[in-house]
mmCIF file of C-alpha atoms in Angstrom:
data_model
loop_
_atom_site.group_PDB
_atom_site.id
_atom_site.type_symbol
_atom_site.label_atom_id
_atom_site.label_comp_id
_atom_site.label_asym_id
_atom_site.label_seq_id
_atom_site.Cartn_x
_atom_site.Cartn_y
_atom_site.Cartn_z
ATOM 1 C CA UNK L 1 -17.905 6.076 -11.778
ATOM 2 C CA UNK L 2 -14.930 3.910 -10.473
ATOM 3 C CA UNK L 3 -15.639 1.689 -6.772
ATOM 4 C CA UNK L 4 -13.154 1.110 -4.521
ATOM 5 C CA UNK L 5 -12.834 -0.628 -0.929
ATOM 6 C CA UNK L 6 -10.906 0.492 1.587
ATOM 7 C CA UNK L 7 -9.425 -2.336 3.933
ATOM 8 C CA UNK L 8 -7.803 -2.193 7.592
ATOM 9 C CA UNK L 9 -5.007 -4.626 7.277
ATOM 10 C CA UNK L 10 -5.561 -5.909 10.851
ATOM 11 C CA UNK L 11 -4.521 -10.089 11.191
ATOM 12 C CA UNK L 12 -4.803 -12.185 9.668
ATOM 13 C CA UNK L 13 -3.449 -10.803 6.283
ATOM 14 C CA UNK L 14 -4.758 -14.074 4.400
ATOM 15 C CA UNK L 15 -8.468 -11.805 5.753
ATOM 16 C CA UNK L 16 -7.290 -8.388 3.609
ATOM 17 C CA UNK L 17 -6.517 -10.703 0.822
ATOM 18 C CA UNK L 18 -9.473 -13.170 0.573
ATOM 19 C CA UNK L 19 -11.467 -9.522 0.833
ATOM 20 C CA UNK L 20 -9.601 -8.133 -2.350
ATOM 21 C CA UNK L 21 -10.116 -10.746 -4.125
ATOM 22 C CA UNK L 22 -14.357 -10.357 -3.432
ATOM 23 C CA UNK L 23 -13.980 -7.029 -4.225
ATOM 24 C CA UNK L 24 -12.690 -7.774 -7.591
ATOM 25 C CA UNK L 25 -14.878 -10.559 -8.326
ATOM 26 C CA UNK L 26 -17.764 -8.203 -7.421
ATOM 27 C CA UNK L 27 -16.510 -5.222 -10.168
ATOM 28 C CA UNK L 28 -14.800 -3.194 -7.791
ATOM 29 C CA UNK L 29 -11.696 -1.604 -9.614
ATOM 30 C CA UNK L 30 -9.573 -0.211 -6.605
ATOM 31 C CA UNK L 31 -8.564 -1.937 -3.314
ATOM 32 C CA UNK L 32 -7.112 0.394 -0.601
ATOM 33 C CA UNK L 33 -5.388 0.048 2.755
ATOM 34 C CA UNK L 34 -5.238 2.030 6.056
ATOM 35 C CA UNK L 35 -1.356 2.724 6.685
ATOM 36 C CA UNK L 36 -0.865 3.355 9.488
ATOM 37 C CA UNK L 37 2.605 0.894 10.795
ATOM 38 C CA UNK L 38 2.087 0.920 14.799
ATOM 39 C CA UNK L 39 -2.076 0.014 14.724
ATOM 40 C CA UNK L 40 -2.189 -2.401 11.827
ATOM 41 C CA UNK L 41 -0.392 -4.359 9.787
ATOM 42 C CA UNK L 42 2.750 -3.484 7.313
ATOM 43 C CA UNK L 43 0.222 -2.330 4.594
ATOM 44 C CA UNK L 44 2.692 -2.866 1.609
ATOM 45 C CA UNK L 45 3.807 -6.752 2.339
ATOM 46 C CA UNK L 46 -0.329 -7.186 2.247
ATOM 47 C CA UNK L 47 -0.523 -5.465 -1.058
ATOM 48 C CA UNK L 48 2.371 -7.529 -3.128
ATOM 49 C CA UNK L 49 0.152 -10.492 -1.725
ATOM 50 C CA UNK L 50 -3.140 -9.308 -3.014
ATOM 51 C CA UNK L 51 -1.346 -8.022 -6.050
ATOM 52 C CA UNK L 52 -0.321 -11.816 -6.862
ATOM 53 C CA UNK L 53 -3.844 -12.582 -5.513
ATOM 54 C CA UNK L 54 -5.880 -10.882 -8.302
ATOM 55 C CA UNK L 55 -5.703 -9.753 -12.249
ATOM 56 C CA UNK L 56 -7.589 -6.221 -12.491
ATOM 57 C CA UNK L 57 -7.662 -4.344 -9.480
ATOM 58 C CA UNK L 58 -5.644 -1.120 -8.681
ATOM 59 C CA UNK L 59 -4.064 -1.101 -4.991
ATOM 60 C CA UNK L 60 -2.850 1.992 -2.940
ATOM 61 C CA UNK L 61 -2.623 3.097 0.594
ATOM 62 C CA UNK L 62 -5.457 5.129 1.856
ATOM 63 C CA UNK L 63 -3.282 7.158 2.935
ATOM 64 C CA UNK L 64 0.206 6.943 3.320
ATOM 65 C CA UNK L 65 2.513 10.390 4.388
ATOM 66 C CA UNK L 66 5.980 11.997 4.466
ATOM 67 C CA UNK L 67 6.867 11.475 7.630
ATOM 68 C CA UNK L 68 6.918 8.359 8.836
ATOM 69 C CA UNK L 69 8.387 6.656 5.487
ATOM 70 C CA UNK L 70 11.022 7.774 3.486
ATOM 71 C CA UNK L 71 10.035 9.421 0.112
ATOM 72 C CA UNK L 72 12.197 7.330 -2.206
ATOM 73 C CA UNK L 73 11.615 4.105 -0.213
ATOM 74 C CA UNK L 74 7.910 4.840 -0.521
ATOM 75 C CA UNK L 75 8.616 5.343 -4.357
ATOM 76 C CA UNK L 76 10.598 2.393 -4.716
ATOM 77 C CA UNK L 77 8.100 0.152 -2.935
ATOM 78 C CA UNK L 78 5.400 1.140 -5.733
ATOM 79 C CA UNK L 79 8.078 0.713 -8.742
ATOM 80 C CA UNK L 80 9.271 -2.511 -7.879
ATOM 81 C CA UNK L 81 4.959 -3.832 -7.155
ATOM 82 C CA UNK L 82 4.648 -2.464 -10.539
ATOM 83 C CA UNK L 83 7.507 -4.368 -12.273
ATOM 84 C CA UNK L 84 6.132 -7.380 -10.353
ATOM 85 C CA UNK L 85 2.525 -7.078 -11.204
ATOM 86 C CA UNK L 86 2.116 -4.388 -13.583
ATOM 87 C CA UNK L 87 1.128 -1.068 -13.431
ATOM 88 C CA UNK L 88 -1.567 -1.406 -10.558
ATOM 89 C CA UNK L 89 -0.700 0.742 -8.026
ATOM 90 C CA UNK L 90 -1.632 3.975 -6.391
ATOM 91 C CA UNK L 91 -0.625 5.798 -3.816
ATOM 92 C CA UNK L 92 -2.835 7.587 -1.502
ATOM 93 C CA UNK L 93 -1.163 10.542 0.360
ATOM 94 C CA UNK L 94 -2.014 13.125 2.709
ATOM 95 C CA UNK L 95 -0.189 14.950 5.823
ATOM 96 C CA UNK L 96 -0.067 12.159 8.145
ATOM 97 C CA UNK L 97 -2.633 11.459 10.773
ATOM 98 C CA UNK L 98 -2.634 7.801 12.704
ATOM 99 C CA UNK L 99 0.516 6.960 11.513
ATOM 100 C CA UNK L 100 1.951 10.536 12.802
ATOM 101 C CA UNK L 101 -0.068 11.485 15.806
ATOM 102 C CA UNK L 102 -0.061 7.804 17.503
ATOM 103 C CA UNK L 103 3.595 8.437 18.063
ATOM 104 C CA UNK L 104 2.674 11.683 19.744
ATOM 105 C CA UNK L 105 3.815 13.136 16.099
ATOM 106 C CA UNK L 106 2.401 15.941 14.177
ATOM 107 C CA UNK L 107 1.129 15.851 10.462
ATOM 108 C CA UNK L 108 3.749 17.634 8.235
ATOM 109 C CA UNK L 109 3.912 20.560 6.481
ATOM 110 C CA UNK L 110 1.866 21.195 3.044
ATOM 111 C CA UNK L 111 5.388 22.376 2.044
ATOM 112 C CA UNK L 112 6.982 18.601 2.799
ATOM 113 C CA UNK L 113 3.599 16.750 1.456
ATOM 114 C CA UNK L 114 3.954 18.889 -1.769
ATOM 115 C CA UNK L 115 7.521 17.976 -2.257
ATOM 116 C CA UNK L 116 7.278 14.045 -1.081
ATOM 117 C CA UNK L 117 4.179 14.450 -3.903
ATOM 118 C CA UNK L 118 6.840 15.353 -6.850
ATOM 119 C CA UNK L 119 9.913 13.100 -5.342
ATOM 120 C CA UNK L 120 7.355 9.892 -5.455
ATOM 121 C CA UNK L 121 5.717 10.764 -8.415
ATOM 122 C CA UNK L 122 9.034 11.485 -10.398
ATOM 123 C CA UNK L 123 10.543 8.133 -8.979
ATOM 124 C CA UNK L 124 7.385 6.147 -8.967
ATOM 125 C CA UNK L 125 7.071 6.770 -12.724
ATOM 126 C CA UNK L 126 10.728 5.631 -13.371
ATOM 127 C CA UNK L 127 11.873 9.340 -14.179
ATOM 128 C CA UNK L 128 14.734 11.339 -12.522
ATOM 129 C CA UNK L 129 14.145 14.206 -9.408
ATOM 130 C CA UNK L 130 15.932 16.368 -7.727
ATOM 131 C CA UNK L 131 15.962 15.714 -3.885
ATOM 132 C CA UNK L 132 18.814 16.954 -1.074
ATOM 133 C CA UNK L 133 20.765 18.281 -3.827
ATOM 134 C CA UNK L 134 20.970 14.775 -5.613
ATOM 135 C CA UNK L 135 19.599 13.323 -8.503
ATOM 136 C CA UNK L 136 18.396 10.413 -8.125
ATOM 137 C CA UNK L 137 16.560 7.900 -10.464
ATOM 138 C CA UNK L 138 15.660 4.246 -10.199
ATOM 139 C CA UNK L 139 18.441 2.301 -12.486
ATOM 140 C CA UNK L 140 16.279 -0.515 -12.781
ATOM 141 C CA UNK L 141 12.819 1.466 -12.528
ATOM 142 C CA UNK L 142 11.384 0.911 -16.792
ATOM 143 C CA UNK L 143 7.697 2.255 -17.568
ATOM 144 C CA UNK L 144 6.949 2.392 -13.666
ATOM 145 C CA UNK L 145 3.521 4.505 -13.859
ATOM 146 C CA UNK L 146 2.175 5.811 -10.787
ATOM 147 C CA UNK L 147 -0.800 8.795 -10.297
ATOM 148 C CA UNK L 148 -1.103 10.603 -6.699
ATOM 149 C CA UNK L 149 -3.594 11.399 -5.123
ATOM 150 C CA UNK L 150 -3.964 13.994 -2.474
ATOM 151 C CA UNK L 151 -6.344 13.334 0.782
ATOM 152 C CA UNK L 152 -7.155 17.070 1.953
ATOM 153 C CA UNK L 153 -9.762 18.853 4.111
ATOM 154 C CA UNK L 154 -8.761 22.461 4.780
ATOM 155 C CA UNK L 155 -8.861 25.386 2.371
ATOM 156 C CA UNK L 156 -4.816 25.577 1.323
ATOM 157 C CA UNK L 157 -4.435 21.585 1.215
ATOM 158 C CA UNK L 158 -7.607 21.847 -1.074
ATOM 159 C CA UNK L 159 -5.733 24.086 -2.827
ATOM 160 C CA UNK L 160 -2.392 22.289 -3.071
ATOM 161 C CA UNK L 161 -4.688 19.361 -4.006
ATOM 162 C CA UNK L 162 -5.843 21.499 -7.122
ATOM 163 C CA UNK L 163 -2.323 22.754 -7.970
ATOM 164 C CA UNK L 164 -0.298 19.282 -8.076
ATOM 165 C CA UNK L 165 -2.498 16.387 -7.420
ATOM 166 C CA UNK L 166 -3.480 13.481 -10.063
ATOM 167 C CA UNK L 167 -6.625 12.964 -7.764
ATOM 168 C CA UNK L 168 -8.688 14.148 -4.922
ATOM 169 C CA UNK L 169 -9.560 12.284 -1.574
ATOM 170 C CA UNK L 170 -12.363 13.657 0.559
ATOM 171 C CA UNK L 171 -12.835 11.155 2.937
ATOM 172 C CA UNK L 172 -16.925 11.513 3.556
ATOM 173 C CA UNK L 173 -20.194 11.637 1.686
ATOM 174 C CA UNK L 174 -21.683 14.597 2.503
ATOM 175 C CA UNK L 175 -23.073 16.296 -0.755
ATOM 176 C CA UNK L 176 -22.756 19.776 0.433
ATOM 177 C CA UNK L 177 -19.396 19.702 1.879
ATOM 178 C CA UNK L 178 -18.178 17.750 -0.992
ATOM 179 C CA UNK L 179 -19.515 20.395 -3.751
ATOM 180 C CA UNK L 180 -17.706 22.683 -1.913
ATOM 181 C CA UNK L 181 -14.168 21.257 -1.950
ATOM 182 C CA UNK L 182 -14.487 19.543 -5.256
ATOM 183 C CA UNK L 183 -15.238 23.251 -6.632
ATOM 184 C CA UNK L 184 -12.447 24.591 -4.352
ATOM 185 C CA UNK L 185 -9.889 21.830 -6.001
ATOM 186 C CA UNK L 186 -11.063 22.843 -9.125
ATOM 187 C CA UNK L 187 -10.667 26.432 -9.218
ATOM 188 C CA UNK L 188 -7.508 25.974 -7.776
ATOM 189 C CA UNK L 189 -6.409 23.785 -10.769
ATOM 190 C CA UNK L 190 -8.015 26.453 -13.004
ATOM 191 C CA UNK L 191 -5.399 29.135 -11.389
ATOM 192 C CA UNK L 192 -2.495 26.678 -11.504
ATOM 193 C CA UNK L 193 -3.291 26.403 -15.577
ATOM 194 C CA UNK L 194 -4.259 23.022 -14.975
ATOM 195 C CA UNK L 195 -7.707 21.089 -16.536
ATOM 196 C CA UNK L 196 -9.455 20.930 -13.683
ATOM 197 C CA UNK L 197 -10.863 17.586 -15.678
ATOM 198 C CA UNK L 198 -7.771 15.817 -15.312
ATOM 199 C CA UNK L 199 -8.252 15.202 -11.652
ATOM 200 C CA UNK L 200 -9.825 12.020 -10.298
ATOM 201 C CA UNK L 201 -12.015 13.003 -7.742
ATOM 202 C CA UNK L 202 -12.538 10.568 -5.315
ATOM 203 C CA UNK L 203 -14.891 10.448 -2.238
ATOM 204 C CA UNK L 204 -14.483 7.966 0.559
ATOM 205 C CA UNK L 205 -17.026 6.607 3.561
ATOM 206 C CA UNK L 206 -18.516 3.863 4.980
ATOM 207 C CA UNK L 207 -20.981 1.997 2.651
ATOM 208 C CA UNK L 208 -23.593 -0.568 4.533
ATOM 209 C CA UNK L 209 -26.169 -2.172 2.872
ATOM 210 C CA UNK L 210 -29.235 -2.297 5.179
ATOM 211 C CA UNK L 211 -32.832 -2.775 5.055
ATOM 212 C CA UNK L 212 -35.170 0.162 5.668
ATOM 213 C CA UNK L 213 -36.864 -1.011 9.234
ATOM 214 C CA UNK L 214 -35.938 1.068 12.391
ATOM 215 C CA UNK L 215 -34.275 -1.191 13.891
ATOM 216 C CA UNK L 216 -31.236 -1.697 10.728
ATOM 217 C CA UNK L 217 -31.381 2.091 10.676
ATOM 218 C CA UNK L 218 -30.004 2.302 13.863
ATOM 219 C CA UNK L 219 -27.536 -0.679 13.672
ATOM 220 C CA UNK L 220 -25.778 0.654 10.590
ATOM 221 C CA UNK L 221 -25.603 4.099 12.104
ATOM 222 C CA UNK L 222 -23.969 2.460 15.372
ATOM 223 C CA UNK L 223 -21.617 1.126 13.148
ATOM 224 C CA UNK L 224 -20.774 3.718 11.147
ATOM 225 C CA UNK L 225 -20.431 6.104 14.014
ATOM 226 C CA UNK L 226 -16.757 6.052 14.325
ATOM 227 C CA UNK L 227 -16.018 7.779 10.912
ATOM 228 C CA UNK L 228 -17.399 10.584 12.303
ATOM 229 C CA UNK L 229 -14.749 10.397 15.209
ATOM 230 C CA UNK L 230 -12.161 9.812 12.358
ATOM 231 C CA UNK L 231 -13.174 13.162 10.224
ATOM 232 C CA UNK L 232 -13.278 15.451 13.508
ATOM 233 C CA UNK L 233 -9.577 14.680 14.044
ATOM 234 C CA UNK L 234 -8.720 16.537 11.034
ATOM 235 C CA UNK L 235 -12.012 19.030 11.467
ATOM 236 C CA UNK L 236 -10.421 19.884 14.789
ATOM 237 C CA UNK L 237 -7.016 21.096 12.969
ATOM 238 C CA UNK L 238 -9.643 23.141 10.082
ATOM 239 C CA UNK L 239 -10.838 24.972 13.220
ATOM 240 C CA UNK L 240 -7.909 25.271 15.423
ATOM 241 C CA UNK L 241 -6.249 26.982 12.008
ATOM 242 C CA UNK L 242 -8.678 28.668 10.599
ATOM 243 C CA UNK L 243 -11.446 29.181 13.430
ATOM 244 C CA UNK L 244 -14.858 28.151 12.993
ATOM 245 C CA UNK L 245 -15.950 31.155 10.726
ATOM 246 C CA UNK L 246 -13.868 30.115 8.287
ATOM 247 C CA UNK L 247 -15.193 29.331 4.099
ATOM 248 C CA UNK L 248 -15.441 25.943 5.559
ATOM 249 C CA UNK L 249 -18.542 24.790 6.142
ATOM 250 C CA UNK L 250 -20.826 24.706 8.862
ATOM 251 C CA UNK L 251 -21.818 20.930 8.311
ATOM 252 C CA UNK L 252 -18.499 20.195 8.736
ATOM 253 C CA UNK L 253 -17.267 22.209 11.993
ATOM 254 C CA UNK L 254 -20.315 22.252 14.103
ATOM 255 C CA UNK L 255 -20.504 19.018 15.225
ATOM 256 C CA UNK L 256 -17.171 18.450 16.574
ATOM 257 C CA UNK L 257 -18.124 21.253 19.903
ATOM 258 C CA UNK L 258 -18.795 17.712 22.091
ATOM 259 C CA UNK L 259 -15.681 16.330 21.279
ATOM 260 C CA UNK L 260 -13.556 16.226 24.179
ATOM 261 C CA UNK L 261 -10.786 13.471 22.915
ATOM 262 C CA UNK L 262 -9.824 10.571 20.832
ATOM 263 C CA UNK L 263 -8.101 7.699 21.453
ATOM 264 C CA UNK L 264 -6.048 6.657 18.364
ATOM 265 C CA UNK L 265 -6.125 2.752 20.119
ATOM 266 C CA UNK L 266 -9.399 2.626 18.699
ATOM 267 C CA UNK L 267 -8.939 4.776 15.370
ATOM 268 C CA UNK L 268 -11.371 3.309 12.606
ATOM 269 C CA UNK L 269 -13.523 0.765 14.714
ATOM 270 C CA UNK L 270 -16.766 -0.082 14.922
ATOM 271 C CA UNK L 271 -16.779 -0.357 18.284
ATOM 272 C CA UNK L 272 -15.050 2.841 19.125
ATOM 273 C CA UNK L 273 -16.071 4.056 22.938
ATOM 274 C CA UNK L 274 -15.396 7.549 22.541
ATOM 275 C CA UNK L 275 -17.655 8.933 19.542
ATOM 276 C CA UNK L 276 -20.595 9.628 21.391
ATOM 277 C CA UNK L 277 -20.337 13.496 20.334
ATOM 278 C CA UNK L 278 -20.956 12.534 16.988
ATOM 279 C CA UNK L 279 -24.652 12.245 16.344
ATOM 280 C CA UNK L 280 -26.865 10.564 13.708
ATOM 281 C CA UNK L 281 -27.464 13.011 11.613
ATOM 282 C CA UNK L 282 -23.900 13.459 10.992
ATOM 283 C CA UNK L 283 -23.285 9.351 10.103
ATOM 284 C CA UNK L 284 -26.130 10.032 7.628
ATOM 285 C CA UNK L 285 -24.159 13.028 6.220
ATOM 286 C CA UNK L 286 -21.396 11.563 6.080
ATOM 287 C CA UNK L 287 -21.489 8.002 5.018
ATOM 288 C CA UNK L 288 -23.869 5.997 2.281
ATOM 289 C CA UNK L 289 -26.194 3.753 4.243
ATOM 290 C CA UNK L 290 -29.767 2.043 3.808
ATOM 291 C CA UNK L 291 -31.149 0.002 0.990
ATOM 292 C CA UNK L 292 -29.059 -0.876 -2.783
ATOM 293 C CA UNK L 293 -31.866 2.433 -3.652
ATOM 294 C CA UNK L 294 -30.768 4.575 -1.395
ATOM 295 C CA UNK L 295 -26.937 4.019 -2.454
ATOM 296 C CA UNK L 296 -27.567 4.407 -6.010
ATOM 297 C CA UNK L 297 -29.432 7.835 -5.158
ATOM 298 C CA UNK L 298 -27.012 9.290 -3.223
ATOM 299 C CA UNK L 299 -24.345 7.953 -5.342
ATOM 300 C CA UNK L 300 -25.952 9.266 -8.251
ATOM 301 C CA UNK L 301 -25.719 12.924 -6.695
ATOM 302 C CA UNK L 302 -22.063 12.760 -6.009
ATOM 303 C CA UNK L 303 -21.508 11.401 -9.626
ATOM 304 C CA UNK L 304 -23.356 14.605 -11.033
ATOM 305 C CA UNK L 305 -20.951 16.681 -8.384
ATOM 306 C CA UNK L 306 -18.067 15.424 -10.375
ATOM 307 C CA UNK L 307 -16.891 12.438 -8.043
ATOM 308 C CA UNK L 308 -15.289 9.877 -10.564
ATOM 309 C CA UNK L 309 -14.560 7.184 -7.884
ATOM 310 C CA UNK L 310 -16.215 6.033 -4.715
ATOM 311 C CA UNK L 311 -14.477 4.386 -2.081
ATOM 312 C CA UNK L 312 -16.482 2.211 0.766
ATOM 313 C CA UNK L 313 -15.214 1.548 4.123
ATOM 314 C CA UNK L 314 -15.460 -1.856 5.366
ATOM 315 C CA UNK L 315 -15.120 -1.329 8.721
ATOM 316 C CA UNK L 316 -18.124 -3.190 10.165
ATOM 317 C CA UNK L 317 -20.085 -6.354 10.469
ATOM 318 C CA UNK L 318 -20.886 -6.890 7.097
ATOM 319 C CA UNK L 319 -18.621 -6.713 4.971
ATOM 320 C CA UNK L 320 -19.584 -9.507 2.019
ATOM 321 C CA UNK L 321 -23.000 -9.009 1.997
ATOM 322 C CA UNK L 322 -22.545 -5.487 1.068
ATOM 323 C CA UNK L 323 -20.242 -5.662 -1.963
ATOM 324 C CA UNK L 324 -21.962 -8.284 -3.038
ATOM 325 C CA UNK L 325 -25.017 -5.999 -2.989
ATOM 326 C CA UNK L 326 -22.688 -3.738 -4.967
ATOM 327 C CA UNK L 327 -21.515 -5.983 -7.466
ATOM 328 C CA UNK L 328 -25.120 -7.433 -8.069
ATOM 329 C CA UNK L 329 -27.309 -3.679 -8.183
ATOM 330 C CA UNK L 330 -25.484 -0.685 -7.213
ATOM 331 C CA UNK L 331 -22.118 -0.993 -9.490
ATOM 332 C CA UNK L 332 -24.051 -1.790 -12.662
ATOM 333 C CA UNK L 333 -26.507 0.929 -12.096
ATOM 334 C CA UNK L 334 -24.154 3.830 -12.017
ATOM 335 C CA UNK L 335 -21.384 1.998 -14.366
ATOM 336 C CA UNK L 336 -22.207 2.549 -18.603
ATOM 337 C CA UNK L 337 -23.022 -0.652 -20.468
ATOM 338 C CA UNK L 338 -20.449 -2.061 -22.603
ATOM 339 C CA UNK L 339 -21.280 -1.183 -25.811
ATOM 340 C CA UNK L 340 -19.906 -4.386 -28.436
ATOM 341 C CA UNK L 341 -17.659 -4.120 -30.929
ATOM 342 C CA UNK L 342 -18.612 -5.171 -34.649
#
C-alpha cells in the first residue's frame, strides 16, 4: 500500500512546502493539494515549489475539474512540471465541487469530465487528441507521463471511473461503503474489457494519531467532524439524483437528513460551525483515528478490500506528530520489506 497526504494550500505556501517535504522524509510517496482557486491558494505555483523542494514524491491536485480550468492548460501545466522535475505528477479529477459551487457554479457533466479525462491524459502524456475539431499536441511535450485518476461517489461516475480511469478516489474510510464502490469500479472495468487490476484504488480521509483516553477520543472526532460536512455535499447530489433507495448505501445517505446547509467559506476546516448534523459515529466511519494500532487495523482491512493507496487529510491540529507516527509504525507495518539484492 502507497500513503499519501493531502494538503490545503492556505498561506503561507513556504507551510505546504516545509509539510511535503515531512511527508517525504517520513515514507510518504504522494503529496496532494485541495484546488480549489477562490478559497486557497493557486495549487499549481505551490506544487513546482515542492516539486524543486523534494526528490521522490508524486504531486497532484486532490481534485482538480473541467470547468473552472481549461483542459489543455491543465495538461500543459502537468507536462511542463514533468519536464522540470520529472515524471512526478498526478492529476486528481472529479466533477467540480468548491472550486464550481463557490462561484454559485454547478459540477459538470460526466459527459465533459469523461472527455477533459482523455484531452489531459492524451496531452499530459505528450501524445496527440482530438478536441473542438483540432488536433492538438504539445510540440515541445517529450516522454510527459501522466495517470488520472477519477474522484467519484454515485453509481454512473463509479462507473465512468471503471470504464476510463487510471485510478479511483473515494474520499472516506468507511469499509462497507468502500467495498461497495471499489466492487462497483471494478465490474464496471470488467464490462468495459478492462483489468479491473490496473486501477489504483485510492481511499482518502482524515488520519489523527491519538491516544485511547476519552478525552483524545473526543478531540480527534471534533476535529475530524468537518469531513463529514465535506462528503454530504456530494451525498446530497447521490440522493437528490437517485433518491435515497437507491444501490447506494444506507451508511452513506442516512446521515445527511439534519443537514440543512453548508457554507463553502468554511469548506475543509476544523473548525467548521455548521457540521453539527454529522454525528460521531459517522467521523468514526469515515475517517482513521485513535492509536498507530488502530490505524494499522483498519488500514489493514481496506488493503485486503483492494485499496492500493491511502491518502490522510491534514486538516487539523496535528499535523507532524501524526506522520511522524506514520513514518515511524504505521507505514512500515503495512509496506513489504525490501528484500536485498545479491
Amino acid at each position: 500500500m502507497d500513503f499519501g497526504v493531502v494538503l490545503q494550500t492556505n498561506p503561507p505556501a513556504a507551510r505546504t512546502v516545509q509539510l511535503s517535504q515531512l511527508a517525504e522524509a517520513h515514507g510518504f510517496s504522494h503529496v496532494w493539494t485541495f484546488d480549489s482557486h477562490l478559497l486557497w491558494q493557486e495549487p499549481y505555483v505551490i506544487h513546482s515549489a515542492i516539486l524543486a523542494a523534494t526528490r521522490r514524491v508524486t504531486v497532484g491536485p486532490f481534485v482538480t475539474n473541467p470547468a473552472t480550468r481549461d483542459w489543455t492548460v491543465t495538461a500543459s501545466t502537468f507536462a511542463t512540471l514533468n519536464e522540470m522535475y520529472g515524471n512526478r505528477t498526478i492529476c486528481g479529477i472529479g466533477r467540480g465541487d468548491s472550486a464550481v459551487r463557490v462561484t454559485n457554479g454547478r459540477p459538470t457533466t460526466l459527459k465533459a469530465l469523461r472527455e477533459s479525462i482523455h484531452v489531459i491524459r492524451e496531452l499530459g502524456n505528450s501524445r496527440a487528441v482530438e478536441y473542438n475539431g483540432a488536433t492538438l499536441q504539445f510540440p515541445w511535450s517529450r516522454g510527459s507521463e501522466l495517470e488520472v485518476w477519477v474522484a467519484a461517489y454515485g453509481p454512473l461516475a463509479l462507473k465512468l471511473t471503471g470504464e476510463v480511469g487510471d485510478g479511483f478516489i473515494l474520499q472516506l474510510a468507511d469499509l462497507d461503503i468502500a467495498e461497495w464502490m471499489i466492487r462497483t469500479v471494478r465490474r464496471a472495468a470488467g464490462d468495459a474489457g478492462r483489468d479491473p487490476d490496473e486501477i489504483s484504488f485510492c481511499v482518502a480521509a482524515p488520519m489523527y494519531i491519538g491516544d485511547d483516553t476519552p478525552e483524545s477520543r473526543a478531540h480527534m472526532i471534533e476535529q475530524c467532524r468537518w469531513f463529514g460536512g465535506m462528503v454530504g455535499n456530494h451525498v446530497a447530489d447521490i440522493v437528490a439524483k437517485y433518491g435515497g433507495d437507491s444501490s447506494v448505501p444506507a451508511a452513506l445517505t442516512d446521515y445527511i437528513a439534519g443537514r440543512t446547509g453548508y457554507d463553502y467559506n468554511s469548506h475543509g476546516k476544523s473548525n467548521n460551525d455548521h457540521v453539527d448534523f454529522v454525528p460521531d459515529e459517522i467521523v468514526e466511519r469515515f475517517c482513521v483515528l485513535g492509536t498507530a494500532e488502530e490505524h494499522i487495523a483498519k488500514l489493514e482491512k481496506l488493503r485486503a478490500l483492494g485499496v492500493t493507496q491511502f491518502a490522510g487529510y491534514l486538516q487539523h491540529d496535528n499535523k507532524e506528530e501524526t506522520m511522524r507516527v506514520y513514518g515511524e509504525t504505521v507505514i512500515p507495518a503495512l509496506t513489504p520489506p525490501v528484500t536485498a539484492k545479491r
